[in-house]
Coordinates of N, CA and C in Angstrom, one line a residue:
Chain A
E319 N 194.1 -34.1 -81.4 CA 194.3 -33.6 -82.7 C 194.3 -34.8 -83.7
I320 N 193.6 -34.6 -84.8 CA 193.4 -35.6 -85.8 C 194.7 -35.6 -86.8
L321 N 195.3 -36.7 -86.9 CA 196.5 -36.7 -87.8 C 196.0 -37.3 -89.2
L322 N 196.4 -36.6 -90.2 CA 196.1 -37.1 -91.6 C 197.4 -37.6 -92.2
T323 N 197.4 -38.8 -92.7 CA 198.5 -39.4 -93.4 C 198.2 -39.6 -94.8
Q324 N 199.0 -38.9 -95.7 CA 198.9 -39.0 -97.1 C 199.9 -39.9 -97.7
S325 N 199.4 -40.7 -98.7 CA 200.3 -41.6 -99.4 C 199.9 -41.6 -100.9
P326 N 200.9 -41.9 -101.8 CA 202.3 -41.9 -101.4 C 202.8 -40.5 -101.2
A327 N 204.1 -40.4 -100.8 CA 204.7 -39.1 -100.6 C 204.9 -38.4 -102.0
T328 N 205.3 -39.3 -103.0 CA 205.5 -38.8 -104.3 C 204.9 -39.8 -105.3
L329 N 204.3 -39.3 -106.3 CA 203.7 -40.1 -107.4 C 204.3 -39.7 -108.7
S330 N 204.9 -40.6 -109.4 CA 205.6 -40.3 -110.7 C 204.7 -40.9 -111.8
L331 N 204.1 -40.0 -112.6 CA 203.2 -40.4 -113.6 C 203.4 -39.6 -114.9
S332 N 202.9 -40.1 -116.0 CA 202.9 -39.4 -117.2 C 201.6 -38.7 -117.5
P333 N 201.6 -37.6 -118.3 CA 200.4 -37.0 -118.7 C 199.5 -38.0 -119.4
G334 N 198.2 -37.9 -119.0 CA 197.2 -38.8 -119.5 C 196.9 -40.0 -118.6
E335 N 197.8 -40.2 -117.6 CA 197.6 -41.3 -116.7 C 196.7 -40.9 -115.6
R336 N 196.2 -41.9 -114.8 CA 195.3 -41.7 -113.7 C 196.1 -41.6 -112.4
A337 N 195.8 -40.6 -111.6 CA 196.4 -40.4 -110.3 C 195.5 -40.7 -109.2
T338 N 195.9 -41.5 -108.2 CA 195.1 -41.8 -107.1 C 195.9 -41.5 -105.8
L339 N 195.4 -40.6 -105.0 CA 196.0 -40.1 -103.8 C 195.2 -40.4 -102.6
S340 N 195.9 -40.9 -101.6 CA 195.2 -41.3 -100.4 C 195.4 -40.4 -99.2
C341 N 194.4 -40.3 -98.3 CA 194.5 -39.5 -97.1 C 193.7 -40.3 -96.0
V342 N 194.5 -40.7 -95.0 CA 193.9 -41.5 -93.9 C 194.0 -40.7 -92.6
A343 N 192.8 -40.7 -92.0 CA 192.7 -39.9 -90.7 C 192.9 -40.9 -89.5
S344 N 193.5 -40.3 -88.4 CA 193.8 -41.1 -87.2 C 192.5 -41.5 -86.5
Q345 N 191.4 -40.7 -86.8 CA 190.1 -41.0 -86.2 C 189.1 -40.4 -87.1
S346 N 187.9 -40.9 -87.0 CA 186.8 -40.4 -87.9 C 186.4 -39.0 -87.3
F347 N 185.8 -38.2 -88.2 CA 185.4 -36.9 -87.8 C 184.0 -36.5 -88.4
T348 N 183.5 -35.4 -88.0 CA 182.1 -35.1 -88.3 C 181.9 -34.9 -89.8
G349 N 180.9 -35.5 -90.3 CA 180.3 -35.1 -91.6 C 181.2 -35.1 -92.9
S350 N 182.3 -36.0 -92.9 CA 183.1 -36.0 -94.1 C 183.6 -34.6 -94.4
Y351 N 184.0 -33.9 -93.4 CA 184.5 -32.5 -93.6 C 186.0 -32.6 -94.0
L352 N 186.2 -32.9 -95.2 CA 187.6 -33.1 -95.7 C 187.7 -32.3 -97.1
A353 N 188.8 -31.6 -97.2 CA 189.1 -30.9 -98.4 C 190.4 -31.3 -99.0
W354 N 190.5 -31.1 -100.3 CA 191.8 -31.3 -101.0 C 192.2 -30.0 -101.7
Y355 N 193.5 -29.7 -101.5 CA 194.0 -28.5 -102.1 C 195.2 -28.8 -103.0
Q356 N 195.4 -28.0 -104.1 CA 196.5 -28.2 -105.0 C 197.4 -27.0 -104.7
Q357 N 198.7 -27.2 -104.7 CA 199.6 -26.1 -104.5 C 200.8 -26.2 -105.5
K358 N 201.0 -25.1 -106.3 CA 202.2 -25.1 -107.2 C 203.2 -24.2 -106.6
P359 N 204.5 -24.3 -107.0 CA 205.6 -23.6 -106.4 C 205.4 -22.1 -106.4
G360 N 205.6 -21.5 -105.2 CA 205.4 -20.0 -105.1 C 204.0 -19.5 -105.1
L361 N 203.0 -20.4 -105.1 CA 201.6 -19.9 -105.1 C 200.9 -20.4 -103.8
A362 N 199.8 -19.8 -103.6 CA 198.9 -20.2 -102.5 C 198.2 -21.5 -102.8
P363 N 197.8 -22.2 -101.9 CA 197.0 -23.4 -102.2 C 195.7 -23.0 -102.9
R364 N 195.1 -24.0 -103.6 CA 193.9 -23.8 -104.4 C 192.9 -24.9 -104.0
L365 N 191.7 -24.5 -103.6 CA 190.7 -25.5 -103.2 C 190.2 -26.3 -104.4
L366 N 190.3 -27.6 -104.3 CA 189.8 -28.5 -105.4 C 188.5 -29.1 -105.0
I367 N 188.5 -29.8 -103.8 CA 187.4 -30.6 -103.4 C 187.0 -30.2 -101.9
Y368 N 185.8 -30.2 -101.6 CA 185.4 -30.0 -100.2 C 184.3 -31.0 -99.8
D369 N 184.0 -31.2 -98.6 CA 183.1 -32.2 -98.1 C 183.3 -33.5 -98.7
A370 N 184.6 -33.8 -98.9 CA 185.1 -35.1 -99.4 C 184.9 -35.3 -100.9
S371 N 183.8 -34.8 -101.5 CA 183.5 -35.2 -102.8 C 182.9 -34.1 -103.7
D372 N 182.7 -32.9 -103.2 CA 182.2 -31.8 -103.9 C 183.3 -31.0 -104.6
R373 N 183.2 -30.8 -105.9 CA 184.2 -30.0 -106.6 C 184.0 -28.5 -106.3
A374 N 185.0 -27.8 -106.0 CA 184.9 -26.3 -105.9 C 184.6 -25.7 -107.2
T375 N 184.2 -24.4 -107.2 CA 183.9 -23.7 -108.4 C 185.0 -23.6 -109.4
G376 N 184.7 -24.0 -110.6 CA 185.7 -23.9 -111.6 C 186.7 -25.0 -111.7
I377 N 186.6 -26.0 -110.9 CA 187.5 -27.2 -110.9 C 187.0 -28.2 -112.0
P378 N 187.9 -28.6 -112.9 CA 187.6 -29.5 -113.9 C 187.1 -30.9 -113.4
D379 N 186.2 -31.5 -114.1 CA 185.7 -32.8 -113.6 C 186.6 -34.0 -113.7
R380 N 187.8 -33.8 -114.2 CA 188.8 -34.9 -114.0 C 189.3 -35.1 -112.6
F381 N 189.0 -34.1 -111.7 CA 189.3 -34.2 -110.3 C 188.0 -34.7 -109.6
S382 N 188.2 -35.7 -108.8 CA 187.1 -36.2 -108.0 C 187.6 -36.7 -106.7
G383 N 186.7 -36.6 -105.7 CA 187.0 -37.0 -104.3 C 186.0 -38.0 -103.8
S384 N 186.5 -38.9 -103.0 CA 185.6 -39.9 -102.4 C 186.1 -40.3 -101.0
G385 N 185.2 -41.0 -100.3 CA 185.6 -41.5 -99.0 C 184.7 -41.0 -97.9
S386 N 184.9 -41.7 -96.8 CA 184.2 -41.3 -95.6 C 184.9 -41.9 -94.4
G387 N 184.4 -41.5 -93.2 CA 185.0 -42.1 -92.0 C 186.5 -41.7 -91.8
T388 N 187.4 -42.6 -92.1 CA 188.8 -42.3 -92.0 C 189.6 -42.4 -93.3
D389 N 189.0 -42.8 -94.3 CA 189.7 -43.1 -95.6 C 189.2 -42.3 -96.7
F390 N 190.0 -41.4 -97.3 CA 189.6 -40.5 -98.4 C 190.6 -40.6 -99.5
T391 N 190.0 -40.3 -100.7 CA 190.8 -40.5 -102.0 C 190.6 -39.3 -102.9
L392 N 191.6 -38.8 -103.5 CA 191.5 -37.8 -104.6 C 192.0 -38.5 -105.8
T393 N 191.2 -38.5 -106.9 CA 191.5 -39.1 -108.1 C 191.5 -38.0 -109.2
I394 N 192.6 -38.1 -110.0 CA 192.7 -37.2 -111.2 C 192.6 -38.2 -112.4
S395 N 191.6 -38.2 -113.1 CA 191.3 -39.3 -114.1 C 192.3 -39.3 -115.2
S396 N 192.8 -38.2 -115.7 CA 193.7 -38.2 -116.8 C 194.6 -36.9 -116.6
L397 N 195.8 -37.1 -116.2 CA 196.7 -36.0 -115.8 C 196.9 -35.0 -117.0
E398 N 196.7 -33.8 -116.8 CA 197.1 -32.7 -117.7 C 198.4 -32.1 -117.2
P399 N 199.2 -31.5 -118.1 CA 200.5 -30.9 -117.7 C 200.4 -30.0 -116.5
E400 N 199.3 -29.3 -116.4 CA 199.2 -28.3 -115.3 C 198.8 -28.9 -114.0
D401 N 198.6 -30.3 -114.0 CA 198.2 -30.9 -112.7 C 199.4 -31.4 -111.9
F402 N 200.6 -31.2 -112.4 CA 201.8 -31.7 -111.7 C 202.0 -30.6 -110.6
A403 N 201.9 -31.0 -109.4 CA 201.9 -30.1 -108.2 C 201.9 -30.9 -106.9
V404 N 201.8 -30.2 -105.8 CA 201.6 -30.9 -104.5 C 200.2 -30.8 -104.1
Y405 N 199.6 -31.9 -103.5 CA 198.3 -32.0 -103.1 C 198.2 -32.2 -101.6
Y406 N 197.3 -31.5 -100.9 CA 197.2 -31.6 -99.5 C 195.7 -31.9 -99.2
C407 N 195.5 -32.8 -98.2 CA 194.2 -32.9 -97.7 C 194.1 -32.2 -96.3
Q408 N 192.9 -31.8 -96.0 CA 192.7 -31.0 -94.7 C 191.3 -31.5 -94.1
Q409 N 191.3 -31.7 -92.8 CA 190.0 -32.0 -92.2 C 189.6 -30.7 -91.4
Y410 N 188.3 -30.4 -91.5 CA 187.8 -29.3 -90.8 C 186.5 -29.7 -90.0
G411 N 186.5 -30.9 -89.6 CA 185.4 -31.4 -88.8 C 185.6 -31.2 -87.3
V412 N 186.9 -31.2 -87.0 CA 187.3 -31.1 -85.6 C 188.4 -30.1 -85.4
S413 N 188.3 -29.2 -84.4 CA 189.4 -28.3 -84.2 C 190.5 -28.9 -83.3
P414 N 191.7 -28.7 -83.6 CA 192.2 -27.9 -84.7 C 192.1 -28.5 -86.1
R415 N 191.9 -27.7 -87.0 CA 192.0 -28.1 -88.4 C 193.4 -28.6 -88.7
T416 N 193.5 -29.7 -89.4 CA 194.8 -30.3 -89.6 C 194.9 -30.6 -91.1
F417 N 196.2 -30.6 -91.6 CA 196.5 -30.9 -92.9 C 197.4 -32.2 -93.0
G418 N 197.2 -32.9 -94.1 CA 198.2 -34.0 -94.3 C 199.5 -33.4 -94.8
Q419 N 200.5 -34.2 -94.9 CA 201.9 -33.7 -95.2 C 202.1 -33.5 -96.7
G420 N 201.1 -33.9 -97.5 CA 201.2 -33.6 -98.9 C 201.7 -34.8 -99.7
T421 N 201.2 -34.8 -101.0 CA 201.6 -35.8 -102.0 C 202.1 -35.0 -103.2
R422 N 203.3 -35.2 -103.6 CA 203.8 -34.5 -104.8 C 203.5 -35.4 -106.0
V423 N 202.9 -34.8 -107.0 CA 202.6 -35.5 -108.3 C 203.6 -35.0 -109.3
E424 N 204.6 -35.8 -109.7 CA 205.6 -35.3 -110.6 C 205.6 -36.0 -111.9
I425 N 206.2 -35.4 -112.9 CA 206.2 -36.0 -114.3 C 207.2 -37.1 -114.3
K426 N 206.8 -38.2 -114.8 CA 207.7 -39.4 -114.9 C 208.6 -39.2 -116.2
Chain B
Q657 N 184.7 -10.1 -107.5 CA 185.6 -11.2 -107.3 C 186.3 -11.1 -105.9
V658 N 186.3 -12.1 -105.1 CA 186.9 -12.1 -103.8 C 188.4 -12.0 -103.9
Q659 N 189.0 -11.1 -103.1 CA 190.4 -11.0 -103.1 C 190.9 -10.8 -101.7
L660 N 192.0 -11.4 -101.3 CA 192.6 -11.2 -100.1 C 194.0 -10.7 -100.4
V661 N 194.4 -9.6 -99.9 CA 195.7 -9.0 -100.2 C 196.4 -8.8 -98.8
Q662 N 197.6 -9.4 -98.8 CA 198.3 -9.4 -97.5 C 199.4 -8.4 -97.5
S663 N 199.9 -8.0 -96.4 CA 201.0 -7.1 -96.2 C 202.3 -7.7 -96.7
G664 N 203.3 -6.9 -96.9 CA 204.6 -7.3 -97.5 C 205.5 -8.1 -96.6
A665 N 206.5 -8.6 -97.2 CA 207.5 -9.4 -96.5 C 208.1 -8.7 -95.3
E666 N 208.5 -9.4 -94.3 CA 209.1 -8.9 -93.1 C 210.4 -9.6 -92.7
V667 N 211.3 -8.9 -92.2 CA 212.5 -9.5 -91.6 C 212.5 -9.1 -90.1
K668 N 212.6 -10.0 -89.2 CA 212.5 -9.8 -87.8 C 213.6 -10.4 -87.0
K669 N 213.9 -9.8 -85.9 CA 215.0 -10.4 -85.0 C 214.3 -11.4 -84.1
P670 N 215.1 -12.4 -83.7 CA 214.6 -13.3 -82.7 C 214.2 -12.6 -81.4
G671 N 213.0 -13.1 -80.9 CA 212.5 -12.5 -79.7 C 211.5 -11.4 -80.0
S672 N 211.4 -10.9 -81.2 CA 210.5 -9.8 -81.5 C 209.1 -10.4 -82.0
S673 N 208.2 -9.5 -82.4 CA 206.9 -9.9 -82.9 C 206.7 -9.4 -84.3
V674 N 205.8 -10.0 -85.0 CA 205.4 -9.6 -86.3 C 203.9 -9.6 -86.4
K675 N 203.4 -8.6 -87.1 CA 201.9 -8.5 -87.4 C 201.7 -8.4 -88.9
V676 N 200.9 -9.4 -89.4 CA 200.6 -9.5 -90.8 C 199.1 -9.2 -91.0
S677 N 198.9 -8.4 -92.0 CA 197.5 -8.0 -92.3 C 197.0 -8.7 -93.5
C678 N 195.7 -8.7 -93.6 CA 195.0 -9.4 -94.7 C 193.7 -8.6 -95.1
K679 N 193.8 -7.9 -96.2 CA 192.6 -7.1 -96.5 C 191.7 -7.8 -97.5
A680 N 190.5 -8.0 -97.1 CA 189.5 -8.7 -97.9 C 188.6 -7.8 -98.7
S681 N 188.3 -8.2 -99.9 CA 187.4 -7.4 -100.8 C 186.6 -8.3 -101.6
G682 N 185.4 -7.9 -102.1 CA 184.6 -8.6 -103.0 C 183.6 -9.6 -102.4
G683 N 183.5 -9.6 -101.1 CA 182.6 -10.5 -100.4 C 182.0 -9.9 -99.2
I684 N 181.2 -10.6 -98.5 CA 180.6 -10.1 -97.2 C 181.5 -10.6 -96.1
F685 N 182.3 -9.7 -95.6 CA 183.4 -10.0 -94.6 C 182.8 -10.8 -93.4
R686 N 181.7 -10.3 -92.9 CA 181.2 -10.8 -91.6 C 180.6 -12.2 -91.8
N687 N 180.4 -12.7 -93.0 CA 179.8 -14.0 -93.3 C 180.7 -15.1 -93.2
Y688 N 182.0 -14.8 -93.1 CA 183.0 -15.9 -93.1 C 184.0 -15.8 -92.0
A689 N 184.8 -16.8 -91.9 CA 185.9 -16.7 -91.0 C 187.2 -16.5 -91.8
I690 N 188.2 -16.0 -91.1 CA 189.5 -15.9 -91.7 C 190.5 -16.8 -91.0
N691 N 191.1 -17.7 -91.7 CA 192.0 -18.6 -91.1 C 193.4 -18.2 -91.5
W692 N 194.4 -18.6 -90.7 CA 195.8 -18.3 -90.9 C 196.6 -19.7 -91.0
V693 N 197.3 -19.8 -92.0 CA 198.1 -21.1 -92.3 C 199.5 -20.7 -92.6
R694 N 200.5 -21.4 -92.1 CA 201.8 -21.1 -92.5 C 202.5 -22.3 -93.1
Q695 N 203.6 -21.9 -93.8 CA 204.4 -23.0 -94.6 C 205.9 -22.6 -94.5
A696 N 206.6 -23.4 -93.7 CA 208.0 -23.2 -93.6 C 208.7 -23.6 -94.9
P697 N 209.9 -23.1 -95.2 CA 210.5 -23.4 -96.5 C 210.6 -24.9 -96.7
G698 N 210.1 -25.4 -97.9 CA 210.1 -26.8 -98.3 C 209.2 -27.7 -97.5
Q699 N 208.4 -27.1 -96.7 CA 207.5 -28.0 -95.8 C 206.1 -27.9 -96.2
G700 N 205.2 -28.5 -95.4 CA 203.8 -28.6 -95.7 C 203.1 -27.4 -95.0
L701 N 201.7 -27.5 -95.1 CA 200.9 -26.5 -94.6 C 200.5 -26.7 -93.1
E702 N 200.5 -25.7 -92.3 CA 200.2 -25.8 -90.9 C 199.2 -24.8 -90.5
W703 N 198.0 -25.3 -90.0 CA 197.0 -24.4 -89.5 C 197.3 -23.8 -88.2
M704 N 197.2 -22.4 -88.1 CA 197.6 -21.7 -86.9 C 196.4 -21.3 -86.1
G705 N 195.3 -21.0 -86.8 CA 194.1 -20.5 -86.1 C 193.2 -19.7 -87.0
G706 N 192.1 -19.3 -86.4 CA 191.2 -18.5 -87.2 C 190.3 -17.6 -86.4
I707 N 189.5 -16.8 -87.1 CA 188.6 -15.9 -86.4 C 187.3 -15.8 -87.1
V708 N 186.2 -16.0 -86.4 CA 184.9 -15.8 -87.0 C 184.6 -14.3 -86.9
T709 N 184.6 -13.7 -88.0 CA 184.5 -12.2 -88.0 C 183.2 -11.7 -87.5
M710 N 182.1 -12.4 -87.7 CA 180.8 -11.9 -87.2 C 180.8 -11.8 -85.7
Y711 N 181.4 -12.7 -85.0 CA 181.4 -12.7 -83.6 C 182.7 -12.2 -83.0
N712 N 183.7 -12.0 -83.8 CA 185.0 -11.6 -83.4 C 185.6 -12.5 -82.4
T713 N 185.4 -13.8 -82.6 CA 186.0 -14.9 -81.7 C 187.0 -15.7 -82.5
A714 N 188.1 -15.9 -81.8 CA 189.2 -16.6 -82.4 C 189.5 -17.9 -81.7
N715 N 190.0 -18.9 -82.5 CA 190.5 -20.1 -81.8 C 191.9 -20.4 -82.5
Y716 N 192.7 -21.0 -81.7 CA 194.1 -21.2 -82.1 C 194.5 -22.7 -82.0
A717 N 195.5 -23.1 -82.8 CA 196.1 -24.4 -82.6 C 196.9 -24.3 -81.3
Q718 N 196.9 -25.4 -80.6 CA 197.5 -25.4 -79.2 C 199.0 -25.0 -79.3
K719 N 199.6 -25.4 -80.4 CA 201.0 -25.1 -80.6 C 201.3 -23.6 -80.5
F720 N 200.4 -22.8 -81.0 CA 200.6 -21.4 -81.0 C 199.8 -20.6 -80.0
Q721 N 199.1 -21.3 -79.2 CA 198.1 -20.7 -78.3 C 198.6 -19.5 -77.5
D722 N 199.8 -19.6 -77.0 CA 200.4 -18.5 -76.1 C 201.2 -17.5 -76.8
R723 N 201.3 -17.6 -78.2 CA 202.1 -16.7 -78.9 C 201.4 -15.9 -80.0
V724 N 200.2 -16.4 -80.4 CA 199.5 -15.8 -81.6 C 198.2 -15.1 -81.2
T725 N 198.0 -14.0 -81.8 CA 196.7 -13.3 -81.7 C 196.1 -13.0 -83.0
I726 N 194.9 -13.4 -83.3 CA 194.3 -13.1 -84.5 C 193.1 -12.2 -84.3
T727 N 193.0 -11.1 -85.0 CA 192.0 -10.1 -84.8 C 191.4 -9.8 -86.2
A728 N 190.3 -9.1 -86.1 CA 189.6 -8.6 -87.4 C 188.9 -7.3 -87.1
D729 N 189.0 -6.4 -88.1 CA 188.4 -5.1 -88.1 C 187.3 -5.1 -89.2
E730 N 186.1 -5.2 -88.8 CA 185.0 -5.3 -89.8 C 184.9 -4.0 -90.6
S731 N 185.2 -2.9 -90.0 CA 185.1 -1.6 -90.7 C 186.0 -1.4 -91.8
T732 N 187.2 -2.1 -91.8 CA 188.1 -2.1 -92.9 C 188.3 -3.4 -93.6
T733 N 187.5 -4.4 -93.2 CA 187.5 -5.7 -93.7 C 188.9 -6.3 -93.8
T734 N 189.6 -6.1 -92.7 CA 191.0 -6.5 -92.6 C 191.2 -7.4 -91.4
A735 N 191.9 -8.5 -91.6 CA 192.2 -9.4 -90.5 C 193.7 -9.3 -90.2
Y736 N 194.1 -9.6 -89.0 CA 195.5 -9.5 -88.6 C 195.9 -10.8 -87.8
M737 N 197.2 -11.1 -88.0 CA 197.8 -12.2 -87.3 C 199.1 -11.7 -86.7
E738 N 199.1 -11.7 -85.4 CA 200.4 -11.3 -84.7 C 201.0 -12.5 -84.0
L739 N 202.3 -12.7 -84.2 CA 203.0 -13.8 -83.6 C 204.2 -13.2 -82.9
S740 N 204.3 -13.6 -81.6 CA 205.3 -13.0 -80.7 C 206.4 -14.0 -80.4
S741 N 207.5 -13.6 -79.7 CA 208.6 -14.4 -79.3 C 209.1 -15.2 -80.5
L742 N 209.4 -14.5 -81.6 CA 209.8 -15.2 -82.8 C 211.2 -15.9 -82.6
T743 N 211.3 -17.1 -83.3 CA 212.6 -17.8 -83.4 C 212.8 -18.1 -84.9
S744 N 213.9 -18.6 -85.2 CA 214.2 -19.0 -86.6 C 213.2 -20.0 -87.1
Q745 N 212.6 -20.8 -86.2 CA 211.7 -21.8 -86.6 C 210.4 -21.2 -87.1
D746 N 210.2 -19.9 -86.9 CA 209.0 -19.2 -87.4 C 209.2 -18.6 -88.8
T747 N 210.4 -18.8 -89.4 CA 210.6 -18.3 -90.7 C 209.7 -19.2 -91.6
A748 N 208.8 -18.5 -92.4 CA 207.8 -19.2 -93.1 C 207.0 -18.2 -94.0
V749 N 206.2 -18.7 -94.9 CA 205.2 -17.9 -95.6 C 203.9 -18.1 -94.8
Y750 N 203.3 -17.0 -94.5 CA 202.1 -17.0 -93.8 C 200.9 -16.6 -94.7
Y751 N 199.9 -17.4 -94.7 CA 198.7 -17.2 -95.6 C 197.5 -16.9 -94.8
C752 N 196.7 -16.0 -95.3 CA 195.3 -15.9 -94.7 C 194.4 -16.5 -95.8
A753 N 193.2 -17.0 -95.3 CA 192.3 -17.7 -96.2 C 190.9 -17.4 -95.7
R754 N 190.0 -17.1 -96.7 CA 188.6 -17.0 -96.4 C 188.1 -18.4 -96.1
T755 N 187.4 -18.5 -95.1 CA 187.0 -19.9 -94.7 C 185.5 -19.9 -94.3
H756 N 184.8 -20.9 -94.8 CA 183.4 -21.0 -94.5 C 183.3 -21.6 -93.1
W757 N 182.2 -21.2 -92.4 CA 182.0 -21.8 -91.1 C 181.8 -23.3 -91.3
N758 N 182.5 -24.1 -90.5 CA 182.5 -25.5 -90.7 C 182.7 -25.9 -92.2
G759 N 183.5 -25.2 -92.8 CA 183.8 -25.4 -94.2 C 185.2 -25.2 -94.6
P760 N 185.5 -25.3 -95.9 CA 186.9 -25.2 -96.4 C 187.3 -23.8 -96.6
S761 N 188.6 -23.6 -96.9 CA 189.1 -22.3 -97.2 C 189.1 -22.1 -98.7
D762 N 188.3 -21.2 -99.3 CA 188.1 -21.2 -100.7 C 188.9 -20.0 -101.4
F763 N 189.3 -19.0 -100.7 CA 190.1 -17.9 -101.3 C 191.2 -17.7 -100.3
W764 N 192.4 -17.5 -100.9 CA 193.6 -17.4 -100.2 C 194.3 -16.1 -100.5
G765 N 195.0 -15.5 -99.5 CA 195.9 -14.4 -99.8 C 197.2 -14.9 -100.6
Q766 N 198.0 -13.9 -101.0 CA 199.2 -14.3 -101.8 C 200.3 -14.8 -100.9
G767 N 200.2 -14.7 -99.6 CA 201.2 -15.1 -98.7 C 202.2 -14.0 -98.3
T768 N 202.7 -14.0 -97.1 CA 203.6 -13.1 -96.6 C 204.8 -13.8 -96.1
L769 N 206.0 -13.6 -96.6 CA 207.2 -14.2 -96.1 C 207.7 -13.5 -94.9
V770 N 207.8 -14.2 -93.8 CA 208.4 -13.7 -92.6 C 209.7 -14.4 -92.3
T771 N 210.8 -13.6 -92.3 CA 212.1 -14.2 -92.1 C 212.6 -13.8 -90.7
V772 N 213.0 -14.7 -89.9 CA 213.5 -14.4 -88.5 C 215.0 -14.7 -88.5
S773 N 215.8 -13.6 -88.3 CA 217.2 -13.8 -88.4 C 217.9 -12.7 -87.6
S774 N 219.0 -13.1 -87.0 CA 219.7 -12.1 -86.2 C 220.7 -11.4 -87.1

């Protein structure tokens, strides 16, 4: 099973600042099959990024993903008030699909 | 518009089973997989397994292998997740998600809270 380690656990930032979230895999997997999801309290996760760097439909371009192999990054270029949430990475290159433990982006 | 609508909250006794449904609309059901993901209170997301609806084949996370059964009914575009031998550790919100073959989960159900309590 591939373990995904997200850091930091919590990111305290102000609106307008840049957020950089990390996701490191315990081993590399096929085809950069990594997704990022955003989750707000009481709601289902929302797909932001897939295949490491492709934005899902309707996702603003302030969200970007990068990386390959075992190291992946989600960047939010300028935080909007609605971006404060928990973010999860997920790999789907190897079964079982696994999630990272999440990074909470909170208002400083 | 793709929608996944799940069945309502459940309260179950330890040792019993629960079956959660997930009705899909707005897409071609057989072209996707349905995955199930759970989230315990205050915790992260945990992938349980999924079913490729076209072939009606399921695979499961090893942790749940002997307790979970995921099925799909193409005629009603509904997927089901049944979890047996429930314990308090199974108290969680259970989500279904439309999932691309070798791809991400792009549409999610609203979640079903399952509470296991004596």
